[in-house]
Amino acid sequence: MKRLDVCLEDVQEAYTGPVGVLWELLMGEEIHVGGWEDTERLAALAGVTGDADVLDVCSALGGPARHLAGRFGCRVTGLDATPKMVEEAQRRTARAGFSDRVRFRLGDALAMPFADASFDIVWGQDAWCYVTDKAQLIGEACRVLRPGGTIAFTDWVETGAMDDACWETLHRFMLFPYTETLDGYTMMLEDEGFAVVRFEDISSTFPSFCREYRRALTTTLREQICDRFGEDLLIAAEQGITGWIDAAERGLVGRGRWIGWKADE
């Protein structure tokens, strides 16, 4: 599988600067496709309940963590590798009054700072595409899950063959080291011993979301982005998102949703 020369430090630097702000402006504080509705859908499939201990891996600003705690009353731990994201997530969580149920830890998804069998659910939404070794991430998720626990996530994936120039342009814009395939994630889960109880190809809605991000970028948010970050960032973002729209419409990229179950010991 092709890999781009992008490392964790590159992503940390980007999300400490304008990139994190830009994606929040376009997507809201959840910073994933589909917003609250997508979080609700994943939670329903994962069977989130009030007594669950949930680990949100690559939790960014903590939007989904707070949503789950507020909606279900569960306990949520967010793990993210960018200090600014963790600090801002903690600040927003305290302001929202969820600090008794939601906490955040700075750490690496490939070496999670938690003991074995610590959580009932490992959760992720459109963020594992930034991780340099998805198989190791899935292994870590299995390790920190309790027997009978659930892994539930969505992610951006490759869904068709593309030439090298197209592949590099898309991945470099997003700072993805690579994207997994639909079958690739399913095989990783099975190799780690998970029973894949649900898998959905949700690529059909991906182009429309990307088109909406471009529309907001070039209309309602245009002046704000130019004033804060300059026209060069606006132009680069528009070009980058347009590339993803084109690839999505051609069936080359999309999204998937997975629910896996860790067997009882």
Short mmCIF file of C-alpha atoms in Angstrom, two decimals:
data_model
loop_
_atom_site.label_atom_id
_atom_site.label_comp_id
_atom_site.label_asym_id
_atom_site.label_seq_id
_atom_site.Cartn_x
_atom_site.Cartn_y
_atom_site.Cartn_z
CA MET A 1 0.00 0.00 0.00
CA LYS A 2 1.25 3.49 -0.88
CA ARG A 3 2.32 5.73 2.00
CA LEU A 4 2.81 9.49 2.10
CA ASP A 5 5.69 10.99 4.08
CA VAL A 6 3.35 12.43 6.71
CA CYS A 7 3.96 11.84 10.39
CA LEU A 8 2.19 12.60 13.66
CA GLU A 9 4.14 15.83 14.11
CA ASP A 10 2.79 17.16 10.80
CA VAL A 11 -0.78 16.58 11.91
CA GLN A 12 -0.11 18.12 15.33
CA GLU A 13 1.34 21.23 13.70
CA ALA A 14 -1.61 21.56 11.32
CA TYR A 15 -4.26 21.20 14.00
CA THR A 16 -2.44 23.64 16.26
CA GLY A 17 -2.77 26.22 13.50
CA PRO A 18 -5.45 27.27 10.99
CA VAL A 19 -6.36 23.74 9.82
CA GLY A 20 -8.20 22.83 13.00
CA VAL A 21 -10.10 26.11 12.95
CA LEU A 22 -10.98 25.70 9.27
CA TRP A 23 -12.43 22.22 9.68
CA GLU A 24 -14.45 23.30 12.71
CA LEU A 25 -15.89 26.19 10.72
CA LEU A 26 -16.89 23.80 7.93
CA MET A 27 -18.00 20.78 9.99
CA GLY A 28 -18.84 22.09 13.44
CA GLU A 29 -17.06 21.11 16.62
CA GLU A 30 -17.56 17.39 15.97
CA ILE A 31 -15.17 17.71 13.00
CA HIS A 32 -16.52 14.75 11.08
CA VAL A 33 -18.89 14.15 8.20
CA GLY A 34 -22.57 14.06 9.11
CA GLY A 35 -22.48 15.98 12.40
CA TRP A 36 -24.68 15.01 15.33
CA GLU A 37 -26.87 12.76 13.17
CA ASP A 38 -23.89 10.59 12.26
CA THR A 39 -22.88 10.37 15.92
CA GLU A 40 -26.40 9.32 16.86
CA ARG A 41 -26.43 6.65 14.16
CA LEU A 42 -23.10 5.18 15.29
CA ALA A 43 -24.18 5.27 18.94
CA ALA A 44 -27.39 3.38 18.14
CA LEU A 45 -25.48 0.69 16.28
CA ALA A 46 -22.84 0.45 19.01
CA GLY A 47 -25.45 0.12 21.74
CA VAL A 48 -24.17 3.00 23.86
CA THR A 49 -25.81 3.00 27.32
CA GLY A 50 -25.53 5.07 30.45
CA ASP A 51 -23.24 2.63 32.24
CA ALA A 52 -20.71 2.36 29.40
CA ASP A 53 -17.07 3.45 29.56
CA VAL A 54 -16.29 4.85 26.11
CA LEU A 55 -12.88 5.69 24.65
CA ASP A 56 -12.98 8.19 21.77
CA VAL A 57 -9.71 7.72 19.86
CA CYS A 58 -8.53 10.89 18.10
CA SER A 59 -11.13 12.96 19.91
CA ALA A 60 -10.08 16.46 18.67
CA LEU A 61 -12.28 19.14 20.27
CA GLY A 62 -14.39 16.57 22.12
CA GLY A 63 -17.69 17.28 20.39
CA PRO A 64 -18.75 13.61 20.06
CA ALA A 65 -17.56 12.84 23.61
CA ARG A 66 -19.76 15.56 25.08
CA HIS A 67 -22.66 14.57 22.86
CA LEU A 68 -22.50 10.94 24.02
CA ALA A 69 -22.25 11.93 27.68
CA GLY A 70 -25.13 14.37 27.39
CA ARG A 71 -27.34 12.05 25.36
CA PHE A 72 -26.72 8.76 27.18
CA GLY A 73 -25.09 9.67 30.50
CA CYS A 74 -22.10 7.45 29.80
CA ARG A 75 -18.50 8.10 30.82
CA VAL A 76 -16.22 9.13 27.95
CA THR A 77 -12.46 9.43 27.73
CA GLY A 78 -11.08 11.31 24.75
CA LEU A 79 -7.58 10.50 23.49
CA ASP A 80 -5.80 12.91 21.17
CA ALA A 81 -2.16 13.56 20.24
CA THR A 82 -2.41 17.34 19.74
CA PRO A 83 -1.98 19.36 22.96
CA LYS A 84 -4.05 22.30 21.70
CA MET A 85 -6.97 20.00 20.87
CA VAL A 86 -6.85 18.38 24.31
CA GLU A 87 -6.64 21.74 26.11
CA GLU A 88 -9.54 23.19 24.13
CA ALA A 89 -11.62 20.02 24.59
CA GLN A 90 -11.09 20.22 28.35
CA ARG A 91 -12.04 23.90 28.40
CA ARG A 92 -15.24 23.35 26.42
CA THR A 93 -16.17 20.33 28.50
CA ALA A 94 -15.82 22.26 31.76
CA ARG A 95 -17.87 25.12 30.32
CA ALA A 96 -20.59 22.64 29.27
CA GLY A 97 -20.67 21.07 32.74
CA PHE A 98 -19.56 17.59 31.67
CA SER A 99 -16.22 17.34 33.51
CA ASP A 100 -17.64 14.72 35.87
CA ARG A 101 -18.31 12.35 32.96
CA VAL A 102 -15.88 13.40 30.21
CA ARG A 103 -12.10 13.60 30.45
CA PHE A 104 -9.30 13.92 27.93
CA ARG A 105 -5.81 12.47 27.73
CA LEU A 106 -2.88 13.50 25.58
CA GLY A 107 -1.46 10.41 23.91
CA ASP A 108 -0.75 8.34 20.83
CA ALA A 109 -3.39 6.08 19.29
CA LEU A 110 -0.60 3.59 18.51
CA ALA A 111 0.46 3.34 22.17
CA MET A 112 -2.66 4.12 24.18
CA PRO A 113 -1.88 5.17 27.77
CA PHE A 114 -4.46 2.84 29.29
CA ALA A 115 -4.40 -0.55 30.97
CA ASP A 116 -5.73 -3.66 29.27
CA ALA A 117 -9.52 -4.13 29.39
CA SER A 118 -10.31 -0.55 30.47
CA PHE A 119 -13.29 0.29 28.24
CA ASP A 120 -16.61 -1.11 27.01
CA ILE A 121 -16.55 0.77 23.70
CA VAL A 122 -13.72 2.11 21.53
CA TRP A 123 -15.06 4.86 19.30
CA GLY A 124 -13.78 6.83 16.31
CA GLN A 125 -15.30 9.18 13.75
CA ASP A 126 -13.47 10.07 10.54
CA ALA A 127 -10.11 10.52 12.28
CA TRP A 128 -8.20 7.28 11.98
CA CYS A 129 -7.27 8.27 8.42
CA TYR A 130 -4.55 10.39 10.09
CA VAL A 131 -2.99 7.39 11.84
CA THR A 132 0.17 5.97 10.28
CA ASP A 133 -0.51 2.30 11.16
CA LYS A 134 -4.19 1.35 11.19
CA ALA A 135 -3.52 -2.30 12.04
CA GLN A 136 -1.61 -1.28 15.16
CA LEU A 137 -4.43 1.07 16.11
CA ILE A 138 -6.97 -1.75 15.81
CA GLY A 139 -4.68 -3.92 17.94
CA GLU A 140 -4.49 -1.25 20.62
CA ALA A 141 -8.27 -0.88 20.52
CA CYS A 142 -8.66 -4.61 21.10
CA ARG A 143 -6.19 -4.50 24.00
CA VAL A 144 -7.96 -1.74 25.92
CA LEU A 145 -11.43 -3.19 25.30
CA ARG A 146 -13.01 -5.42 27.92
CA PRO A 147 -14.13 -8.89 26.84
CA GLY A 148 -17.49 -8.52 25.15
CA GLY A 149 -16.66 -4.90 24.27
CA THR A 150 -17.46 -3.07 21.05
CA ILE A 151 -15.40 -1.16 18.52
CA ALA A 152 -17.43 1.39 16.56
CA PHE A 153 -16.01 3.78 13.98
CA THR A 154 -16.35 5.56 10.67
CA ASP A 155 -13.50 6.63 8.43
CA TRP A 156 -12.56 8.03 5.03
CA VAL A 157 -11.43 5.24 2.69
CA GLU A 158 -10.24 4.49 -0.81
CA THR A 159 -12.98 2.91 -2.90
CA GLY A 160 -11.37 2.82 -6.34
CA ALA A 161 -8.05 2.78 -8.12
CA MET A 162 -6.48 6.17 -8.86
CA ASP A 163 -3.26 7.28 -10.46
CA ASP A 164 -0.30 8.29 -8.31
CA ALA A 165 -0.67 12.03 -8.95
CA CYS A 166 -4.33 12.05 -7.91
CA TRP A 167 -3.61 9.90 -4.84
CA GLU A 168 -0.78 12.15 -3.67
CA THR A 169 -2.73 15.37 -4.24
CA LEU A 170 -5.69 14.14 -2.18
CA HIS A 171 -3.62 12.76 0.68
CA ARG A 172 -1.20 15.66 0.89
CA PHE A 173 -4.05 18.17 1.11
CA MET A 174 -5.61 16.27 4.03
CA LEU A 175 -2.28 15.21 5.59
CA PHE A 176 -3.34 11.56 5.50
CA PRO A 177 -0.35 9.15 5.44
CA TYR A 178 -2.66 6.78 3.57
CA THR A 179 -6.31 5.74 3.57
CA GLU A 180 -7.47 2.21 4.18
CA THR A 181 -9.97 0.35 1.98
CA LEU A 182 -13.36 -0.95 3.03
CA ASP A 183 -12.17 -4.56 2.87
CA GLY A 184 -8.88 -3.63 4.49
CA TYR A 185 -10.49 -2.41 7.69
CA THR A 186 -12.79 -5.43 7.80
CA MET A 187 -9.85 -7.81 7.46
CA MET A 188 -7.89 -5.97 10.18
CA LEU A 189 -10.80 -6.34 12.58
CA GLU A 190 -11.15 -10.03 11.82
CA ASP A 191 -7.38 -10.61 12.10
CA GLU A 192 -7.50 -9.05 15.58
CA GLY A 193 -10.28 -11.47 16.58
CA PHE A 194 -13.26 -9.13 16.31
CA ALA A 195 -16.58 -10.40 15.02
CA VAL A 196 -17.67 -7.77 12.49
CA VAL A 197 -21.33 -7.52 13.38
CA ARG A 198 -22.05 -4.63 11.02
CA PHE A 199 -20.30 -3.02 8.09
CA GLU A 200 -21.76 -0.29 5.91
CA ASP A 201 -20.41 1.42 2.82
CA ILE A 202 -21.74 4.96 3.36
CA SER A 203 -19.92 6.53 0.43
CA SER A 204 -23.09 7.55 -1.42
CA THR A 205 -23.58 10.67 0.74
CA PHE A 206 -19.91 11.68 0.79
CA PRO A 207 -19.90 13.88 -2.37
CA SER A 208 -22.85 15.95 -1.18
CA PHE A 209 -21.20 16.70 2.15
CA CYS A 210 -17.99 17.73 0.41
CA ARG A 211 -19.93 19.98 -1.94
CA GLU A 212 -21.58 21.63 1.06
CA TYR A 213 -18.16 22.28 2.64
CA ARG A 214 -17.01 23.96 -0.57
CA ARG A 215 -20.19 26.02 -0.79
CA ALA A 216 -19.77 27.27 2.79
CA LEU A 217 -16.09 27.94 2.21
CA THR A 218 -16.71 30.11 -0.84
CA THR A 219 -19.87 31.91 0.34
CA THR A 220 -20.86 32.35 3.99
CA LEU A 221 -17.36 31.73 5.41
CA ARG A 222 -15.31 33.35 2.66
CA GLU A 223 -14.84 36.77 4.25
CA GLN A 224 -14.15 35.34 7.70
CA ILE A 225 -11.51 32.92 6.42
CA CYS A 226 -9.79 35.55 4.28
CA ASP A 227 -9.72 38.00 7.17
CA ARG A 228 -8.32 35.46 9.64
CA PHE A 229 -5.99 33.41 7.48
CA GLY A 230 -5.58 35.13 4.14
CA GLU A 231 -6.78 34.44 0.61
CA ASP A 232 -4.02 31.90 -0.10
CA LEU A 233 -5.48 29.48 2.47
CA LEU A 234 -8.96 29.96 1.04
CA ILE A 235 -7.74 29.15 -2.48
CA ALA A 236 -5.78 26.11 -1.31
CA ALA A 237 -8.75 24.81 0.67
CA GLU A 238 -11.13 25.28 -2.25
CA GLN A 239 -8.78 23.47 -4.60
CA GLY A 240 -8.24 20.65 -2.11
CA ILE A 241 -11.93 20.12 -1.39
CA THR A 242 -12.72 20.27 -5.11
CA GLY A 243 -10.24 17.45 -5.65
CA TRP A 244 -12.02 15.33 -3.05
CA ILE A 245 -15.41 16.11 -4.60
CA ASP A 246 -14.17 14.97 -8.01
CA ALA A 247 -12.65 11.79 -6.58
CA ALA A 248 -15.81 11.01 -4.60
CA GLU A 249 -18.06 11.55 -7.61
CA ARG A 250 -15.83 9.19 -9.61
CA GLY A 251 -16.15 6.49 -6.93
CA LEU A 252 -12.50 6.66 -5.88
CA VAL A 253 -12.98 7.72 -2.24
CA GLY A 254 -15.75 7.43 0.32
CA ARG A 255 -16.58 6.43 3.87
CA GLY A 256 -17.32 3.28 5.79
CA ARG A 257 -18.91 2.40 9.13
CA TRP A 258 -17.92 -0.62 11.23
CA ILE A 259 -19.19 -2.27 14.40
CA GLY A 260 -17.06 -5.07 15.83
CA TRP A 261 -17.46 -7.24 18.91
CA LYS A 262 -14.62 -8.57 21.06
CA ALA A 263 -15.33 -12.10 22.21
CA ASP A 264 -15.83 -12.91 25.88
CA GLU A 265 -12.87 -14.68 27.41
#
